[in-house]
mmCIF file of C-alpha atoms in Angstrom:
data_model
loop_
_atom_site.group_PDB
_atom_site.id
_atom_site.type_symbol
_atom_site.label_atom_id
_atom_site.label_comp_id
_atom_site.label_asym_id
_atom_site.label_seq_id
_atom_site.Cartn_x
_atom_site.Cartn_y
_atom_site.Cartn_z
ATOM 1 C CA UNK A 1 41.541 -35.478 -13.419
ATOM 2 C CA UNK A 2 43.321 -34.060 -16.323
ATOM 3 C CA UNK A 3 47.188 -35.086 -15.915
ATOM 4 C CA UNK A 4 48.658 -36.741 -12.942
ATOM 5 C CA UNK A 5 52.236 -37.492 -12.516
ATOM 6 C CA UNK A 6 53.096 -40.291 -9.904
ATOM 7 C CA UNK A 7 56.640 -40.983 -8.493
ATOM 8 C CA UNK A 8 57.972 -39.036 -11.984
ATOM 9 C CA UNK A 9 61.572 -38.984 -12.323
ATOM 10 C CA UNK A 10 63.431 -38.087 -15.475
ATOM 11 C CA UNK A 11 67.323 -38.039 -15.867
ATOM 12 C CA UNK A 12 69.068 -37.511 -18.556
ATOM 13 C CA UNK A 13 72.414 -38.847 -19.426
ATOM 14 C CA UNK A 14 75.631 -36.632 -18.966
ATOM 15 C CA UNK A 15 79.270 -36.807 -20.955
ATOM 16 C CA UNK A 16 80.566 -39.131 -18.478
ATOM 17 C CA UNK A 17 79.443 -42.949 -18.265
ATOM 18 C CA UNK A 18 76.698 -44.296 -16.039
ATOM 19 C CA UNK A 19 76.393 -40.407 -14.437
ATOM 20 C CA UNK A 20 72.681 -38.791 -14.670
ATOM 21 C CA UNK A 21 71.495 -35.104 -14.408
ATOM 22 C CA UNK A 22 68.254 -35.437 -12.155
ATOM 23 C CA UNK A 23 65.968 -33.156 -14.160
ATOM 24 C CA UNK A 24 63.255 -34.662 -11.856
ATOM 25 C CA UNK A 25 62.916 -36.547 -8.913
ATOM 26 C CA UNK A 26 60.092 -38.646 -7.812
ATOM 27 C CA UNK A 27 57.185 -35.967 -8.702
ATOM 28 C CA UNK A 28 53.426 -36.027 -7.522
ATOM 29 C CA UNK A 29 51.488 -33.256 -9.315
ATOM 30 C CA UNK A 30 47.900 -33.629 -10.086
ATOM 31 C CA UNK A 31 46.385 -30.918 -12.666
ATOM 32 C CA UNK A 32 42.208 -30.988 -12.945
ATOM 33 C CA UNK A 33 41.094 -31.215 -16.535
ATOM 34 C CA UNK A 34 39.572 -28.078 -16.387
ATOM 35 C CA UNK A 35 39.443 -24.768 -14.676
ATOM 36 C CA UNK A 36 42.967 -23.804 -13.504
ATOM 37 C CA UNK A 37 45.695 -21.571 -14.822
ATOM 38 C CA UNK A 38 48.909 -22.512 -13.590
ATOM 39 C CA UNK A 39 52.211 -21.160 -13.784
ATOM 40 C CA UNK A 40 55.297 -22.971 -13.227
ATOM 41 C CA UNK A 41 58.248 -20.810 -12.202
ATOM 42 C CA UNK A 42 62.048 -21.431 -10.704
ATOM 43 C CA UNK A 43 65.557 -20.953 -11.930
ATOM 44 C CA UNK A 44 66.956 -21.517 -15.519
ATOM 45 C CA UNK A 45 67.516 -25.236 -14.848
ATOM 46 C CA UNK A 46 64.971 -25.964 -12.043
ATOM 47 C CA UNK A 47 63.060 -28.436 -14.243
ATOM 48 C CA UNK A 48 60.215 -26.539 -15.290
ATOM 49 C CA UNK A 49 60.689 -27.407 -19.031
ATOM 50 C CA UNK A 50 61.191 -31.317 -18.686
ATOM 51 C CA UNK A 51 57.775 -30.938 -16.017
ATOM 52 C CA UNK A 52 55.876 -29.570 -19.260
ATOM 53 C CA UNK A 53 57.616 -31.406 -21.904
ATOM 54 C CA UNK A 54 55.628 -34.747 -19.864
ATOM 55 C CA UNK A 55 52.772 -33.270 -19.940
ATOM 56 C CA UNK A 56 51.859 -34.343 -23.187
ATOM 57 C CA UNK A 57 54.409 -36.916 -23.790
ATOM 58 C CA UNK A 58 56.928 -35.292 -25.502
ATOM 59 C CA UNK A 59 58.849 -36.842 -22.889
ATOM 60 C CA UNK A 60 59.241 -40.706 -21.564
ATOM 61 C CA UNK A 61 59.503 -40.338 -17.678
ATOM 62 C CA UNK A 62 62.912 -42.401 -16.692
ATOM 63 C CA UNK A 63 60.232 -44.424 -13.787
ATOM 64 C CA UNK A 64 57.108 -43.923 -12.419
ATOM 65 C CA UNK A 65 54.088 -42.829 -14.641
ATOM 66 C CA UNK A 66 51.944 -39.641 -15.888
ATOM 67 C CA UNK A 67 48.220 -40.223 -16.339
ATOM 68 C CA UNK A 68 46.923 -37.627 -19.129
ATOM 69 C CA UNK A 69 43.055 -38.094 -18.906
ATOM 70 C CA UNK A 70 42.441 -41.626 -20.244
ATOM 71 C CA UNK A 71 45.967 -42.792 -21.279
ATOM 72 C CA UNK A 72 48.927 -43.857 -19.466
ATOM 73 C CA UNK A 73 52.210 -42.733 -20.630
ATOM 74 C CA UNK A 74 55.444 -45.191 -19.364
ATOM 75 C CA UNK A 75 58.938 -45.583 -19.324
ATOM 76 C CA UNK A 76 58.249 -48.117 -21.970
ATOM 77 C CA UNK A 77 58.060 -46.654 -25.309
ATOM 78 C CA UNK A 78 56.693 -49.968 -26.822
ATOM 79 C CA UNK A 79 53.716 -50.022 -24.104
ATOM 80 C CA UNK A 80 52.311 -46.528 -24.445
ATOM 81 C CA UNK A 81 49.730 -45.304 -26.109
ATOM 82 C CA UNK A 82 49.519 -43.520 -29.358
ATOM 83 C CA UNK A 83 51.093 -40.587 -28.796
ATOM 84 C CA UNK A 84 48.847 -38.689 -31.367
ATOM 85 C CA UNK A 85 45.954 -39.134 -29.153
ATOM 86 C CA UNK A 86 47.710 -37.488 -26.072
ATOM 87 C CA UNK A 87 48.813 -34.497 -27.886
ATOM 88 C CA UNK A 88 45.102 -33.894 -29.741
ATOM 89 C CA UNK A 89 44.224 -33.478 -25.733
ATOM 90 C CA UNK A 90 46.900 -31.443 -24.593
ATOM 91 C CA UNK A 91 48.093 -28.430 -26.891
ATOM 92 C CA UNK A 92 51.472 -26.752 -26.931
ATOM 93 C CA UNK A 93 52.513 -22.985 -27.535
ATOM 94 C CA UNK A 94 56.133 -23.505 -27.840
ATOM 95 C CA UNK A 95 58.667 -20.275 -27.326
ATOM 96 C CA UNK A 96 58.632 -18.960 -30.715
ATOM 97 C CA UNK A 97 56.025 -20.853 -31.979
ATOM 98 C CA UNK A 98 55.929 -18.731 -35.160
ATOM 99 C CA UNK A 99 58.813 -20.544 -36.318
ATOM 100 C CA UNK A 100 56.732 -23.519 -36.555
ATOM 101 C CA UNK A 101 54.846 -21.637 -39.549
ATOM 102 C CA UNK A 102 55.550 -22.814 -43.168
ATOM 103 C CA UNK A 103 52.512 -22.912 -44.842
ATOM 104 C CA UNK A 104 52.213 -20.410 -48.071
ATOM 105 C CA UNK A 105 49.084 -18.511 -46.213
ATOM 106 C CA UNK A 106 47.845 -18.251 -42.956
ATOM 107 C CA UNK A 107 44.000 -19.731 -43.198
ATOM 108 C CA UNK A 108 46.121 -22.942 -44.461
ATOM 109 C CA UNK A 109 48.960 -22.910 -41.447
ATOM 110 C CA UNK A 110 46.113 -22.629 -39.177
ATOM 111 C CA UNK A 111 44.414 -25.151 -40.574
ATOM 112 C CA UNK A 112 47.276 -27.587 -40.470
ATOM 113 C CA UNK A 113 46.847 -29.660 -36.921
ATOM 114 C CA UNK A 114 43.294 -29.607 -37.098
ATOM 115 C CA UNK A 115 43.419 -31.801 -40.683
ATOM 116 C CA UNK A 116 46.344 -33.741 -39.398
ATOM 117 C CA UNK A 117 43.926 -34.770 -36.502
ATOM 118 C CA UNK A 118 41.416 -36.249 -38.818
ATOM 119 C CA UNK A 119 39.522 -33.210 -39.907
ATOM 120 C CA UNK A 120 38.014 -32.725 -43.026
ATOM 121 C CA UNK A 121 38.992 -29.997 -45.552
ATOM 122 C CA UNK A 122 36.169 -28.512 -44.958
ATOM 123 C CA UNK A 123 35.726 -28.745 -41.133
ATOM 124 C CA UNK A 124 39.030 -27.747 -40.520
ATOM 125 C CA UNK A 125 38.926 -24.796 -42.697
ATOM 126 C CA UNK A 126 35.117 -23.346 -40.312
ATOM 127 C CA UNK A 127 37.480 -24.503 -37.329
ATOM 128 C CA UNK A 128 40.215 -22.187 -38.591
ATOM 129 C CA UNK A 129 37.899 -19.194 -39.366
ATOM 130 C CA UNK A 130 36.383 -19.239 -35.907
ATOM 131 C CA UNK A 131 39.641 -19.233 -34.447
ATOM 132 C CA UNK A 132 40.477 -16.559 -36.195
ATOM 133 C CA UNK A 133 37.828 -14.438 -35.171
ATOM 134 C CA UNK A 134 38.409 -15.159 -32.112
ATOM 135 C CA UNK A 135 42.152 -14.136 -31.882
ATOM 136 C CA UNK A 136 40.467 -10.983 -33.985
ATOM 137 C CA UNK A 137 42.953 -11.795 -36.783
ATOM 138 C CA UNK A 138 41.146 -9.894 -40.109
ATOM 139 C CA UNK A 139 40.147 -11.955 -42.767
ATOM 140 C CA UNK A 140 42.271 -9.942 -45.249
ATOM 141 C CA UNK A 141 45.160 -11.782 -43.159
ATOM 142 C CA UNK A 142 44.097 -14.915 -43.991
ATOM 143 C CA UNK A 143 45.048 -14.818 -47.378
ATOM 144 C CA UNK A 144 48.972 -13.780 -46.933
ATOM 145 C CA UNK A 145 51.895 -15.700 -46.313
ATOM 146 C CA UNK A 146 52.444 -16.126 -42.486
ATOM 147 C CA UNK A 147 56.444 -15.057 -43.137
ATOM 148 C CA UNK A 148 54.619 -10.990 -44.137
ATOM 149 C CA UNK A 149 53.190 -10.808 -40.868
ATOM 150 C CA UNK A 150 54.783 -8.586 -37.849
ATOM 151 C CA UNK A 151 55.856 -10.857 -35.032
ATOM 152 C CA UNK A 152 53.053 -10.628 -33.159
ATOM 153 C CA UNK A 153 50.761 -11.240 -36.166
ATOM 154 C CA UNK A 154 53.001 -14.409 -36.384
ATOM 155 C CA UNK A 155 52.525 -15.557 -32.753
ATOM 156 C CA UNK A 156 48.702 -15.009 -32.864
ATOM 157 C CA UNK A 157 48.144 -17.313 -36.547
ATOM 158 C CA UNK A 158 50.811 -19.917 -34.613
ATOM 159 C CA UNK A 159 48.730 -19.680 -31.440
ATOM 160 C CA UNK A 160 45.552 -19.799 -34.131
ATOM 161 C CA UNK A 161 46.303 -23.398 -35.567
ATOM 162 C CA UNK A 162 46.446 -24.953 -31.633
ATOM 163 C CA UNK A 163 43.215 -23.278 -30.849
ATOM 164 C CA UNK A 164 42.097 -24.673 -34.174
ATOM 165 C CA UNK A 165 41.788 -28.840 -33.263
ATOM 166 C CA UNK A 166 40.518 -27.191 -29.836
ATOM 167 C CA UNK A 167 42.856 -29.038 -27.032
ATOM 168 C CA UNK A 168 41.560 -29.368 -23.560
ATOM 169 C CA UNK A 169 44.251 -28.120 -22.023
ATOM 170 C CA UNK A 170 46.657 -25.339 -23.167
ATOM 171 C CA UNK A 171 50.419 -25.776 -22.113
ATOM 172 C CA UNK A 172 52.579 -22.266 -22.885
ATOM 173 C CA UNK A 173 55.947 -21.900 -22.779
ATOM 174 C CA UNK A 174 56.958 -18.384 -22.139
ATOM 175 C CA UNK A 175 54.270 -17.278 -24.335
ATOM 176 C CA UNK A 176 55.036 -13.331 -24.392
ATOM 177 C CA UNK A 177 58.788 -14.112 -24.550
ATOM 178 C CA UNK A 178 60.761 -11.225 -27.022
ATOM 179 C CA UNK A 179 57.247 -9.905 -27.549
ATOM 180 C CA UNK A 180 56.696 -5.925 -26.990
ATOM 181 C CA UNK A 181 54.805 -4.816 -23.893
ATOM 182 C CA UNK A 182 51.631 -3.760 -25.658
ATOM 183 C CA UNK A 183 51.552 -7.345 -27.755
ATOM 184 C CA UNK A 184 52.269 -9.098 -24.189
ATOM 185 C CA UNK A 185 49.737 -7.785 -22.800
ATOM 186 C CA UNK A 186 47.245 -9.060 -25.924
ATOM 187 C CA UNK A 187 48.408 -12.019 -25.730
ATOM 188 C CA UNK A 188 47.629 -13.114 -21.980
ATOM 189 C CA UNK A 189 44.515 -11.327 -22.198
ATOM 190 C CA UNK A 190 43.378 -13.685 -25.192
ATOM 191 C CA UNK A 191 44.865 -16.669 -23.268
ATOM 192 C CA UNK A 192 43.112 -15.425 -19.952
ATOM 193 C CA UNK A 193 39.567 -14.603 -21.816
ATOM 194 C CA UNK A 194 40.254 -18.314 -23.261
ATOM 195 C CA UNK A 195 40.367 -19.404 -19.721
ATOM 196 C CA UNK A 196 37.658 -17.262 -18.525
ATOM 197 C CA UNK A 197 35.095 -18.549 -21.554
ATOM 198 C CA UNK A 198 36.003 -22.261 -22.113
ATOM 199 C CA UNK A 199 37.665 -22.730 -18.631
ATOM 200 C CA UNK A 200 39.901 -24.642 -19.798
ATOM 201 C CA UNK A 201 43.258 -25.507 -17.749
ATOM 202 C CA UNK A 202 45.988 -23.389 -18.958
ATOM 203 C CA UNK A 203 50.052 -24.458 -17.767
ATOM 204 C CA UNK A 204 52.522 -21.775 -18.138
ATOM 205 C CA UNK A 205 55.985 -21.744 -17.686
ATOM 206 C CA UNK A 206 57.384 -17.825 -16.929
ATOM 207 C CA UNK A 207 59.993 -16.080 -15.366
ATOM 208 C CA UNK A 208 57.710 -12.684 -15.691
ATOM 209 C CA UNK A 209 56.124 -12.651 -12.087
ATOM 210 C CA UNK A 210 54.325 -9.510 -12.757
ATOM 211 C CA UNK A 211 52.301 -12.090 -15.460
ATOM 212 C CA UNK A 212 52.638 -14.377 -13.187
ATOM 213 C CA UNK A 213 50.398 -12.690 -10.107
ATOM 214 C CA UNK A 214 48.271 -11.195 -12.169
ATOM 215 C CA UNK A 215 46.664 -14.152 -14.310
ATOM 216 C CA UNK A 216 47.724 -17.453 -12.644
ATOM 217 C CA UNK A 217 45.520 -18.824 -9.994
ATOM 218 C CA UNK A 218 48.026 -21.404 -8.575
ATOM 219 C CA UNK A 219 51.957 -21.234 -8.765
ATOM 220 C CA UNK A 220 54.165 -24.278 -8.923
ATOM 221 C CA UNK A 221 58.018 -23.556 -7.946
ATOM 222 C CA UNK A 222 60.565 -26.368 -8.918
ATOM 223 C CA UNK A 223 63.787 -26.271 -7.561
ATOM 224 C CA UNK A 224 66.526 -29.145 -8.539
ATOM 225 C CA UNK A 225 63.802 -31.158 -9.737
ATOM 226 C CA UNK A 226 61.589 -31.318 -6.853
ATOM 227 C CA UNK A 227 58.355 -29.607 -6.376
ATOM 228 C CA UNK A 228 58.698 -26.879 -3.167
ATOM 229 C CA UNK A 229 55.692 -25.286 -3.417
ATOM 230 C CA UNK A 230 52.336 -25.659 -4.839
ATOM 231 C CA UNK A 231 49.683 -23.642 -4.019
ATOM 232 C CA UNK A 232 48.239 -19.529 -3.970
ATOM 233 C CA UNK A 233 49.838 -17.328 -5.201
ATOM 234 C CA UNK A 234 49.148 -14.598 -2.458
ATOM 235 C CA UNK A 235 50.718 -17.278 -0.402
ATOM 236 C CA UNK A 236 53.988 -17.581 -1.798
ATOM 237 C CA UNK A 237 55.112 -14.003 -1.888
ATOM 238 C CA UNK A 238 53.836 -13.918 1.383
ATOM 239 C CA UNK A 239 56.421 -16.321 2.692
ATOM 240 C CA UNK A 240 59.948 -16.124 2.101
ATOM 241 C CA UNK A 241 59.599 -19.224 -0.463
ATOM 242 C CA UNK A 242 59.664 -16.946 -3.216
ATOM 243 C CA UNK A 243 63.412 -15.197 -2.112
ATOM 244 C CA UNK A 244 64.846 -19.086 -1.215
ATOM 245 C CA UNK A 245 63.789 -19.721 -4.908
ATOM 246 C CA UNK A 246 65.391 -16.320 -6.361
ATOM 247 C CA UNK A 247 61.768 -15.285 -7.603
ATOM 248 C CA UNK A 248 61.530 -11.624 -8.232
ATOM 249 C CA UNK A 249 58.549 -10.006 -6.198
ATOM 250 C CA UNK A 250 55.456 -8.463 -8.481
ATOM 251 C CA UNK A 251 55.734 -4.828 -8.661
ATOM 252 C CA UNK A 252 52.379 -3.801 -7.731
ATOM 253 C CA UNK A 253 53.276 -6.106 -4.460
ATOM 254 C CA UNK A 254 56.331 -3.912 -4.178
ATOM 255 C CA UNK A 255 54.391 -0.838 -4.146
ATOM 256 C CA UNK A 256 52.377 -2.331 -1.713
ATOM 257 C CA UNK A 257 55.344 -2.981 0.481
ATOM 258 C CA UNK A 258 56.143 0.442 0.062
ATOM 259 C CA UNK A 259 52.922 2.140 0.686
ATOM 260 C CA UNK A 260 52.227 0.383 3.858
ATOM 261 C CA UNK A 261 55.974 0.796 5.188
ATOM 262 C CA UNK A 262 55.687 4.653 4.388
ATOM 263 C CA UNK A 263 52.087 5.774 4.588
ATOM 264 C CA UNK A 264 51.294 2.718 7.360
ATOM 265 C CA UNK A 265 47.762 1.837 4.791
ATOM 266 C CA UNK A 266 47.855 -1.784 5.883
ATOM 267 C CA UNK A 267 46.594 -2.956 2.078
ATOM 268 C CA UNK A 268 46.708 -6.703 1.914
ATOM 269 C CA UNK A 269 48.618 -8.533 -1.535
ATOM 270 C CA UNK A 270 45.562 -9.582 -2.876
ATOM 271 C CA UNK A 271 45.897 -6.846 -5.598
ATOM 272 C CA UNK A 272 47.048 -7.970 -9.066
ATOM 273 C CA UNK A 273 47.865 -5.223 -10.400
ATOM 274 C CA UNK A 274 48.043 -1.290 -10.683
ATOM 275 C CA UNK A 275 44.825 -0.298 -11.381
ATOM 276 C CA UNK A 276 43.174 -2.486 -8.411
ATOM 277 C CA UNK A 277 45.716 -1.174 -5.832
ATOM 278 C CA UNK A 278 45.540 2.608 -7.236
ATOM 279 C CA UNK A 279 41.565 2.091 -6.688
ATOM 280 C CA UNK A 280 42.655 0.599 -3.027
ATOM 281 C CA UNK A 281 44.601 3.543 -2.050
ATOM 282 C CA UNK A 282 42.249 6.220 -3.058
ATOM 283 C CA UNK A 283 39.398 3.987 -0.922
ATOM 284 C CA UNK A 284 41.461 4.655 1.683
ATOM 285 C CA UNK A 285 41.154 8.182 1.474
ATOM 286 C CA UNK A 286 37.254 8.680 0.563
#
């Protein structure tokens, strides 16, 4: 098991005395180490954020407890673990995270984390290169400052120095957010090939559902705090769950809709996006 959260609750405290926001309430979640891409989804305000924020203890839960691999994290500050440890397991992409950068190139910013988790100079620096080839950021890149970089330059070298001290699990919060459609798309398909290769377990937070159907393999909706569904996602716009929770339906689901209401093709929603129902419908005509 990678993270489990056990009777979570988390309030936090409001203007008025002795009165509490429930942010969550009394949450069961398990999330295997590896293997899964999850997305969280719900309204502004359904908890999503202060789910995440636990999941590598940038958060205290108010009671109950969240297991991340071997360490306990507790309402009791004084009785948890080193914190450092937690967060060298589980990585986080931050909205924005270029505005983390500071560093006066980018080989150095991505090199940061992985040195401030114990790697040597050296180490760090092979760790950073790799990464970088990966991501397919050139090597002529390396050597400017981060702040001369286009903004989705700046996202991949943030994205770079998490990759870099190589977390086990990857937690994203609205990771193509004020991006451009074309450098969207990049970006999930490096998170998603991440996935594919390493398989490791991916958590992301979105309010695209169009990203959402297409790369997630299990959706988790929060609403008030409380988990109301967990599970496929073929499942949930299947059901009327996703309307209750004011989720908009994928697009290539509403062509679906469409297509079977007007041409009667009875295609079933487990198509994830255009190009794998367009190669449905002309199947249907062969």
């Amino acid at each position: 098991m990678g993270i489990s959260f056990k009777e979570v609750s988390h309030l936090y405290p409001t203007s008025k005395k002795k009165v509490y926001t429930v942010a969550l309430n009394k949450i069961n979640f398990n999330i295997n180490g590896t293997g899964e891409f999850i997305a969280l989804v719900g309204k502004t305000g359904s908890g999503k954020s202060t789910l995440m924020e636990h999941m590598n203890a940038l958060l205290l839960p108010t009671s109950g407890t969240v297991q991340i691999f071997d360490k306990t994290i507790t309402p009791k500050k004084n009785k948890n673990p080193k914190l450092k440890e937690v967060r060298k397991k589980v990585g986080f992409v931050f909205q924005f995270p270029e505005y983390q950068l500071f560093e006066e190139t980018v080989i150095k910013d991505i090199m940061f984390a992985a040195k401030n988790f114990g790697l040597k100079e050296e180490d760090a620096k092979q760790r950073a290169l790799d990464t970088a080839k990966l991501l397919r950021i050139d090597e002529e890149v390396l050597k400017k400052s981060p702040f001369n970089l286009s903004g989705g330059q700046m996202r991949k070298v943030a994205i770079a120095g998490i990759l870099a001290y190589d977390p086990d699990i990857l937690l994203l919060d609205e990771p193509t957010r004020g991006l451009d459609p074309k450098t969207q798309k990049d970006i999930m398909e490096l998170f998603y090939e991440i996935h594919r290769v390493t398989q490791k377990t991916i958590i992301m937070i979105s309010h695209d559902m169009d990203l959402v159907y297409k790369y997630a393999n299990r959706v988790v909706v929060l609403n008030e705090g409380n988990i109301v569904f967990d599970g496929d996602k073929v499942d949930l716009f299947a059901s009327k769950i996703y309307e209750e929770n004011h989720l908009e339906k994928p697009e290539v689901l509403q062509m679906v809709d469409y297509l079977n209401d007007t041409l009667g093709l009875n295609l079933t929603y487990h198509l994830f996006d255009e190009e794998e129902l367009l190669n449905q419908v002309v199947k249907k005509y062969e």
